[in-house]
Structure formats: C-alpha cells, structure tokens
Short mmCIF file of N, CA, C and O in Angstrom, two decimals:
data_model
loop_
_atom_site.label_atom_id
_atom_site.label_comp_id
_atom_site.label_asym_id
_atom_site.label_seq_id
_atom_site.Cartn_x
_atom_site.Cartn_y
_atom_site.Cartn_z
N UNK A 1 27.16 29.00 -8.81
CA UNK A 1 26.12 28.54 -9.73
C UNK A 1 25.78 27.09 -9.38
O UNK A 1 26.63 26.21 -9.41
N UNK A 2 24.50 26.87 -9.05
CA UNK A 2 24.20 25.54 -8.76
C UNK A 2 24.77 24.55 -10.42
O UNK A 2 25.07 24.98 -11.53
N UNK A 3 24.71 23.25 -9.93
CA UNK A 3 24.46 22.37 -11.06
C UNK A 3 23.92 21.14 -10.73
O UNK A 3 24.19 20.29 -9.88
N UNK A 4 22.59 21.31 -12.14
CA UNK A 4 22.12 20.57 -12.16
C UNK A 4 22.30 18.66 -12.33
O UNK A 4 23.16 18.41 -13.18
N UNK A 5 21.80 17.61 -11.82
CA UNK A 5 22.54 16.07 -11.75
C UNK A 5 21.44 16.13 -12.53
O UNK A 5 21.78 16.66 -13.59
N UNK A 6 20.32 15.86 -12.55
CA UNK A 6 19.34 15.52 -13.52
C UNK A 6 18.32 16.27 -13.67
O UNK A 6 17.70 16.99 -12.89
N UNK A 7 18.19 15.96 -15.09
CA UNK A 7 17.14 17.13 -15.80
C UNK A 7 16.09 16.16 -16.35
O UNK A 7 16.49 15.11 -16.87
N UNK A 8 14.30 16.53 -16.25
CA UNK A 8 13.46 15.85 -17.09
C UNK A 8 12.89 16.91 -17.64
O UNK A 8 12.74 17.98 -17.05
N UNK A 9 12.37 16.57 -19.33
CA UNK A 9 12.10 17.48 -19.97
C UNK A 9 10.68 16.55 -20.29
O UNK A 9 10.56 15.32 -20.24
N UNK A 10 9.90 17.35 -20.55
CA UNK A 10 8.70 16.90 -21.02
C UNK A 10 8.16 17.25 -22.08
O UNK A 10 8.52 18.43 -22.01
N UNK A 11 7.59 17.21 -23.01
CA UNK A 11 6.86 17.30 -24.07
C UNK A 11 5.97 17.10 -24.32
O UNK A 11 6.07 16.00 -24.86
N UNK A 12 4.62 17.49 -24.36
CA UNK A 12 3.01 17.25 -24.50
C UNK A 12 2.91 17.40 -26.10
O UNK A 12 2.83 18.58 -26.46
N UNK A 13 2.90 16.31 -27.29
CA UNK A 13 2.75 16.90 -28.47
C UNK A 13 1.31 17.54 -28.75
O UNK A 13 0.22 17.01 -28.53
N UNK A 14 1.53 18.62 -29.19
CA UNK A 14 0.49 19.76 -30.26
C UNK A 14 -0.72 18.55 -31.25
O UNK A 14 -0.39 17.50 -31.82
N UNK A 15 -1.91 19.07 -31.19
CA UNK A 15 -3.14 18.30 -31.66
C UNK A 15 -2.56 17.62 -33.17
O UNK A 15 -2.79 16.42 -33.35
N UNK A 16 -1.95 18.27 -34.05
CA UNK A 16 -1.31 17.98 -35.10
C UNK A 16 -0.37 16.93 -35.22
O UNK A 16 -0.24 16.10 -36.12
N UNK A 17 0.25 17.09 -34.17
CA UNK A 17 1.79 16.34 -33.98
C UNK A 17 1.29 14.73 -33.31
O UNK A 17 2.06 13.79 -33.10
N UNK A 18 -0.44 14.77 -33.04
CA UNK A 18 -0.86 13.26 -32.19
C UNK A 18 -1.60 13.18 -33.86
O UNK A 18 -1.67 12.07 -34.40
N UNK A 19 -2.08 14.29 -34.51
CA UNK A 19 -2.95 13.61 -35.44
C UNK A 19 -2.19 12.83 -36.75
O UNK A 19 -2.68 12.07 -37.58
N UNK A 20 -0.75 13.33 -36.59
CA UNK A 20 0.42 12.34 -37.64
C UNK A 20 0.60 11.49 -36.92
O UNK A 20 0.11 10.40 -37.21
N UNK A 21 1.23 11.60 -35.93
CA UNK A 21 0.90 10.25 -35.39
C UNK A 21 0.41 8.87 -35.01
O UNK A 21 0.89 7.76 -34.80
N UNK A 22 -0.94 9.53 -35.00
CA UNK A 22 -2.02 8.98 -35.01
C UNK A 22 -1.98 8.19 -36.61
O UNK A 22 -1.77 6.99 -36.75
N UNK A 23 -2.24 9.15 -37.77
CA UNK A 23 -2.19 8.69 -39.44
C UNK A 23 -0.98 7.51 -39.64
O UNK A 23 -1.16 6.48 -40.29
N UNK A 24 0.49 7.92 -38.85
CA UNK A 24 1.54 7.09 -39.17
C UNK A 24 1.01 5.49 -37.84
O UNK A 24 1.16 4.33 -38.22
N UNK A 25 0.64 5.71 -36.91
CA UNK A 25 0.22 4.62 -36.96
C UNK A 25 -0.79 3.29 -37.76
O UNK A 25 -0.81 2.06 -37.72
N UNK A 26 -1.57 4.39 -38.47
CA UNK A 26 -2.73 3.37 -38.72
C UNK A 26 -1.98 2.93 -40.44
O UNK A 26 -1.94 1.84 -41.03
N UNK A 27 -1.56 4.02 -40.77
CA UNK A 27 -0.20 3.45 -42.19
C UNK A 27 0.43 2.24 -41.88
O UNK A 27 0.24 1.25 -42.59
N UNK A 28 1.27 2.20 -40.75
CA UNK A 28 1.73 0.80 -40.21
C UNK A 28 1.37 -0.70 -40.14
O UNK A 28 1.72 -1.78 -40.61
N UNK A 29 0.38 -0.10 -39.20
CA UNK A 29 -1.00 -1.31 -39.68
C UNK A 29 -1.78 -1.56 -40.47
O UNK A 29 -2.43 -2.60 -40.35
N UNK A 30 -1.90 -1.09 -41.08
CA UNK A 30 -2.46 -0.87 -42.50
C UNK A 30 -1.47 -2.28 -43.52
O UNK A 30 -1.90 -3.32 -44.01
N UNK A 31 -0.07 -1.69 -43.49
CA UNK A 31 0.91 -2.05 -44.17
C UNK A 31 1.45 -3.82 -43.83
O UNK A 31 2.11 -4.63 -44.49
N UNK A 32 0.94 -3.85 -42.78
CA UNK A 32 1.40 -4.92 -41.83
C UNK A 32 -0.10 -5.93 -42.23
O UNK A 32 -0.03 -7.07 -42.69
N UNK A 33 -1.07 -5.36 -41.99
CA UNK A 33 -2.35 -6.28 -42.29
C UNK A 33 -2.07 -6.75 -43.55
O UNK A 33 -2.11 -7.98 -43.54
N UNK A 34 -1.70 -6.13 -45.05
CA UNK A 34 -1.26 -6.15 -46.18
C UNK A 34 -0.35 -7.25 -46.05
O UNK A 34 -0.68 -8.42 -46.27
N UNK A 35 0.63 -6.93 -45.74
CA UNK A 35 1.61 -8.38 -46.15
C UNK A 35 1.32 -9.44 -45.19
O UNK A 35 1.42 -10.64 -45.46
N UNK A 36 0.93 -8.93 -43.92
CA UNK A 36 -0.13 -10.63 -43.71
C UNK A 36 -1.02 -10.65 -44.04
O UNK A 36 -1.78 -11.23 -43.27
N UNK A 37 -1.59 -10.21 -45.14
CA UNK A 37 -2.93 -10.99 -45.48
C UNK A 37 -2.40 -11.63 -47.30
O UNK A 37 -3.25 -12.28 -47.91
N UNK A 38 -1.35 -11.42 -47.83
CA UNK A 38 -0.59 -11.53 -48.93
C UNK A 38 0.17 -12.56 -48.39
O UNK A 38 -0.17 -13.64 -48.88
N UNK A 39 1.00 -12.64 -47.65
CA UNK A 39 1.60 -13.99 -46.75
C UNK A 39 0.57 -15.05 -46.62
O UNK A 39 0.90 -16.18 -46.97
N UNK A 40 -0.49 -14.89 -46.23
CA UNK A 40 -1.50 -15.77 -46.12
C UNK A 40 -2.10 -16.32 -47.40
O UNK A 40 -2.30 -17.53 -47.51
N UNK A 41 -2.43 -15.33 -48.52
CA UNK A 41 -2.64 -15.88 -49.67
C UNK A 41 -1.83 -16.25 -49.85
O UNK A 41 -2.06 -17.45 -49.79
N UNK A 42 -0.25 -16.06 -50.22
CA UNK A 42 0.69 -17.43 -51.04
C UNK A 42 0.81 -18.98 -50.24
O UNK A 42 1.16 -20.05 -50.72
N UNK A 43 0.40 -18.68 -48.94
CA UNK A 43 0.86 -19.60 -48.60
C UNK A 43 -0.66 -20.54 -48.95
O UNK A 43 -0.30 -21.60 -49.48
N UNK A 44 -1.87 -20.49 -48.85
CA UNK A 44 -3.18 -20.99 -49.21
C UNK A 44 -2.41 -21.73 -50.96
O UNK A 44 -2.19 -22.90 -51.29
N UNK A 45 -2.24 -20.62 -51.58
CA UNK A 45 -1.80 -21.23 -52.44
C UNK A 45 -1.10 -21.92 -52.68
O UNK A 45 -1.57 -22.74 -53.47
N UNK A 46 0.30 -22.17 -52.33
CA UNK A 46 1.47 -23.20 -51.92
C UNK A 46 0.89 -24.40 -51.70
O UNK A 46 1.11 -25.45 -52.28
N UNK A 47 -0.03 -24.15 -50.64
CA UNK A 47 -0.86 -25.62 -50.07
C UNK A 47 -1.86 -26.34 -51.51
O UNK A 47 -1.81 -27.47 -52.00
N UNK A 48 -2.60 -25.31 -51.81
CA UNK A 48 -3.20 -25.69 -53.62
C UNK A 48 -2.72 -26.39 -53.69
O UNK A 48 -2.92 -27.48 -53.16
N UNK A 49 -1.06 -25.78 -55.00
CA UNK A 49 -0.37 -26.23 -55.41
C UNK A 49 0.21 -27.49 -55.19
O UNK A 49 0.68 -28.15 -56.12
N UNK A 50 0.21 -27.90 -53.88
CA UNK A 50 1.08 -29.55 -53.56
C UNK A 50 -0.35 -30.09 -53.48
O UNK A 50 -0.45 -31.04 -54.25
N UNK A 51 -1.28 -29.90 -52.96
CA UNK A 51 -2.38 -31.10 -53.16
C UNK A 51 -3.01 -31.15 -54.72
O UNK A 51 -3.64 -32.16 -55.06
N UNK A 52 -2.83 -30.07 -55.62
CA UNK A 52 -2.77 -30.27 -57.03
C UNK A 52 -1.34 -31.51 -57.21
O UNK A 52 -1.65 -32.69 -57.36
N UNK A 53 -0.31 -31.25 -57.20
CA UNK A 53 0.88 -31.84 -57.08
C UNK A 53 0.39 -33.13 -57.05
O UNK A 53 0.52 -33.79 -58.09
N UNK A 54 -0.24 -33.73 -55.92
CA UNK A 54 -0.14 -34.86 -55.36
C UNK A 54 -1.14 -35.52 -56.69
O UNK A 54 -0.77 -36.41 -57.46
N UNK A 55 -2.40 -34.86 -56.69
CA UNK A 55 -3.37 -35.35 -57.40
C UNK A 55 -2.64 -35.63 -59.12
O UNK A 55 -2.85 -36.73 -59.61
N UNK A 56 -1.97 -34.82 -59.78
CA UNK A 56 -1.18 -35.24 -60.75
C UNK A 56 -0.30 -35.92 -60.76
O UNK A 56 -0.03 -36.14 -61.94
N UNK A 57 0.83 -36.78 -59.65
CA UNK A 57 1.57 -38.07 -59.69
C UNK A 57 1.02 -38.92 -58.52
O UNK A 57 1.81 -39.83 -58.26
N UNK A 58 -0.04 -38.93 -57.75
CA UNK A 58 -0.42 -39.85 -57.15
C UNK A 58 0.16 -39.70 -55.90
O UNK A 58 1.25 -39.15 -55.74
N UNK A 59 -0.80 -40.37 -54.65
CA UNK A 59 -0.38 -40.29 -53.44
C UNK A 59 1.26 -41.18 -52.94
O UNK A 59 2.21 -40.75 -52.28
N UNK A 60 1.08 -42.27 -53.48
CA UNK A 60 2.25 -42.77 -53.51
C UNK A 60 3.83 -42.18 -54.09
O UNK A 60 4.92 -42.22 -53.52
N UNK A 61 3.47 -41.67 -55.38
CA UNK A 61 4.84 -41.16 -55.42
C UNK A 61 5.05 -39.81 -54.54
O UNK A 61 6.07 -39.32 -54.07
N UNK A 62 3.95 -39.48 -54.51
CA UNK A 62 4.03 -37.58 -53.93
C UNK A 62 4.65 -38.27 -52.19
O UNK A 62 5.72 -37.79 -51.84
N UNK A 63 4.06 -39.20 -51.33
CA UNK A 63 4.83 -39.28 -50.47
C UNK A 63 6.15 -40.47 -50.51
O UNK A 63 6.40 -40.94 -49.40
N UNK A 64 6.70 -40.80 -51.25
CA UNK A 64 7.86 -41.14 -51.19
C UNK A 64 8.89 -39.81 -51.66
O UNK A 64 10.04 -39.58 -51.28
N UNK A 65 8.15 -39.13 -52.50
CA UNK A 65 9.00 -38.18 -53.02
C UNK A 65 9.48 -36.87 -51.38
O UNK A 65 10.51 -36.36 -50.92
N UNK A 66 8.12 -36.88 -51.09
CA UNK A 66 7.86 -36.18 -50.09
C UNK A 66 8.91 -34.13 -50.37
O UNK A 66 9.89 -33.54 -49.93
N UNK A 67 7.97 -33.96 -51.18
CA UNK A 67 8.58 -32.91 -51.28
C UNK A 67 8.53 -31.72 -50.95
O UNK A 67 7.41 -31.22 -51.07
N UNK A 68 9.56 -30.86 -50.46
CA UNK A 68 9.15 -29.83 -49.15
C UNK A 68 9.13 -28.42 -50.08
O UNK A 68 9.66 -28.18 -51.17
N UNK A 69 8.35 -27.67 -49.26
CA UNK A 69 7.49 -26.23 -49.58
C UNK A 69 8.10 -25.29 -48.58
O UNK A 69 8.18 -25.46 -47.36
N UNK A 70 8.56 -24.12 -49.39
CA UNK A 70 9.09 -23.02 -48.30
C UNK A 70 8.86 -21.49 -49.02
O UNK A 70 9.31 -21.04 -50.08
N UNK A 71 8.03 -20.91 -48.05
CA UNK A 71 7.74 -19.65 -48.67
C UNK A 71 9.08 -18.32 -47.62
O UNK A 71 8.64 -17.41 -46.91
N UNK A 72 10.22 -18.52 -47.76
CA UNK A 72 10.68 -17.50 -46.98
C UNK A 72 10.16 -15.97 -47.14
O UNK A 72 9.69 -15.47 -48.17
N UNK A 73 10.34 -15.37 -45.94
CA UNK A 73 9.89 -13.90 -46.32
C UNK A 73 11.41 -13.04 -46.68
O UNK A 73 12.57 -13.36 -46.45
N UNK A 74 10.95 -12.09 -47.20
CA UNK A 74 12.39 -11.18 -47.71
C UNK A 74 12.09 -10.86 -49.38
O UNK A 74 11.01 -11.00 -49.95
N UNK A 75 13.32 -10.41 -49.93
CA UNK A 75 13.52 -10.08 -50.91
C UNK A 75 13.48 -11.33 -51.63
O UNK A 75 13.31 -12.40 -51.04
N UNK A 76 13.56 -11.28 -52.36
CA UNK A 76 13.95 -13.17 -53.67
C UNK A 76 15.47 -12.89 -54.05
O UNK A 76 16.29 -13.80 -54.16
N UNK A 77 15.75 -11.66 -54.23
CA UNK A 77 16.98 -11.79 -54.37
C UNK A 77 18.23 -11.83 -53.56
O UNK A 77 19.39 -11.60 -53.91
N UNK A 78 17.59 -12.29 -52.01
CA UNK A 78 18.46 -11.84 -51.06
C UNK A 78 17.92 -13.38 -50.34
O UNK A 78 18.70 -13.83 -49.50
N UNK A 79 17.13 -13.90 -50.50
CA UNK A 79 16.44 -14.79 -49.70
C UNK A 79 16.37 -16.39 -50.56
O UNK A 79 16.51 -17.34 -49.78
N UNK A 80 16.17 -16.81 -52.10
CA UNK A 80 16.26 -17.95 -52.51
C UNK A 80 17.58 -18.46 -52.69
O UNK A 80 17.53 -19.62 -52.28
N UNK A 81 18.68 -18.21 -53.08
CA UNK A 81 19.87 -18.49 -53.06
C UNK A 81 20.15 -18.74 -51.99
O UNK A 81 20.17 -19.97 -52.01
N UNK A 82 20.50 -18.30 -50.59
CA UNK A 82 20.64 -19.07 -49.44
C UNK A 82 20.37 -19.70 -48.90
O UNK A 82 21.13 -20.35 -48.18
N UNK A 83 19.14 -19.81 -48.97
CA UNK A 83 18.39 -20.82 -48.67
C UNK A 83 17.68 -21.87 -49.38
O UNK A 83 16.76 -22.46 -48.80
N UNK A 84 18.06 -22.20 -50.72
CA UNK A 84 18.23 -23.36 -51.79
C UNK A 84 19.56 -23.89 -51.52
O UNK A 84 19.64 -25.09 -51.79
N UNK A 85 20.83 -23.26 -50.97
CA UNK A 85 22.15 -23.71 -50.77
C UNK A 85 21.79 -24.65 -49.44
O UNK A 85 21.92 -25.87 -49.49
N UNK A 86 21.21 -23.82 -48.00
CA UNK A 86 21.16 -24.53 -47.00
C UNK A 86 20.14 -25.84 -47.76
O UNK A 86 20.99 -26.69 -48.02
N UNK A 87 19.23 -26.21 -48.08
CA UNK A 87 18.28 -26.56 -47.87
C UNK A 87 18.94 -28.11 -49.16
O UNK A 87 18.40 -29.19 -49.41
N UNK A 88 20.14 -27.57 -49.63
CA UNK A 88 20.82 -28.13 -50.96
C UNK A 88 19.41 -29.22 -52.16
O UNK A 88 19.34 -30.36 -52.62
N UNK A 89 18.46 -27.85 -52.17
CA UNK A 89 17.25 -28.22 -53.24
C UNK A 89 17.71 -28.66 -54.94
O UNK A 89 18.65 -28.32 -55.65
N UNK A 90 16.99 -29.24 -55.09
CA UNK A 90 17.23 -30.08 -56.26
C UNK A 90 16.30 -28.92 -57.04
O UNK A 90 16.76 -28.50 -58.11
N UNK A 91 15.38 -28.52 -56.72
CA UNK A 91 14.67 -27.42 -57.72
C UNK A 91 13.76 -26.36 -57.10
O UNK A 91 13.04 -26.17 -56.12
N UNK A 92 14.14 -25.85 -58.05
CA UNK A 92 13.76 -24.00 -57.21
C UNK A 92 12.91 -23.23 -58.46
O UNK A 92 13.39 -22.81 -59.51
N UNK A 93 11.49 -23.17 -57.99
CA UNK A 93 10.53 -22.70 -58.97
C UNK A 93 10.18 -21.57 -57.91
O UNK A 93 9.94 -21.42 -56.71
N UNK A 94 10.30 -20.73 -59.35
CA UNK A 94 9.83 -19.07 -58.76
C UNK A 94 9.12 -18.46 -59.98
O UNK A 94 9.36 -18.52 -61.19
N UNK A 95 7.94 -17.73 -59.09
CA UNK A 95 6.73 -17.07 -60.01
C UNK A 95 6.80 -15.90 -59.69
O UNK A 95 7.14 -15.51 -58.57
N UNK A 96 6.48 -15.13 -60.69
CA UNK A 96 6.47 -13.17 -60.47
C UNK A 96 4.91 -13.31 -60.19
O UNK A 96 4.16 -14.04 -60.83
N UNK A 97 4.59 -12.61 -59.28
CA UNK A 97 3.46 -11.81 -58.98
C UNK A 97 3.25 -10.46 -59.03
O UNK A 97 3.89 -9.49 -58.63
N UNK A 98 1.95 -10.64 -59.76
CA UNK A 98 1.40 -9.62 -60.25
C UNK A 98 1.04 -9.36 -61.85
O UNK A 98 0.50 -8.31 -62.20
#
C-alpha cells in the first residue's frame, strides 16, 4: 500500500457559504466603523470638555494645573482601576452613556 507524505485538500465554498461570508464580513466592519466612529465622538468630546475646563478656571491655572485626559479602550470595569493606580490620579470622573 503506497503512503501518502502529503496531502492538499481543497475546498471551493458553495454560493451560500461566500454569501455568509460575505454578510459576516460586512457585520465586522460594520461593528468596527461603530466603535470608531463612538471612539471618535468621546474623544471630540473629552477635548470639549478641557477647553470648557480651561475657560471656567482660566488659562493660567488650567496650565499650571496641567491636567491629563485618558480615554482607555476596554471595559470600565477592567480598564479604570489600573490605570488610575499606574497613572496614581488624584481624580477619576466617569459618565454612563447612554
């Protein structure tokens, strides 16, 4: 009996099997345009927010104070605690959206 060293198998997927495909790609991107375009709004806003900031205690204290802005991505409950520890923040304001 011969034996075989290498085998290639091929697979041509069925019109169905490219047209999920096809659907689960554009879901992806879809999903991906979504939280970057939601990433992009908080962060527009963040920026607001400190040039509001500034305009309510003044340029002078806002840059001596010089106070830093961080939108990590992740969970909040997996993501502000570690990184308020590294960052050893004096204050940690968090808003629910939606």
């Amino acid at each position: 009996m011969k034996r075989f060293k290498n085998i290639l198998y091929v697979n041509e997927p069925t019109a169905d099997q490219k047209s999920t495909i096809a659907r689960a790609v554009l879901l992806a991107e879809g999903v991906t345009n979504y939280v970057e375009r939601e990433q992009a709004r908080y962060r527009n806003e963040l920026y607001r927010l400190a040039e509001e900031l500034r305009g309510w205690i003044g340029k002078e204290a806002y840059d001596y104070l010089a106070p830093g802005f961080h939108l990590p991505k992740g969970p909040a409950k997996k993501v502000i605690a570690p990184l308020a520890a590294e960052l050893r923040a004096d204050l940690v304001s968090a808003i629910a959206a939606g």
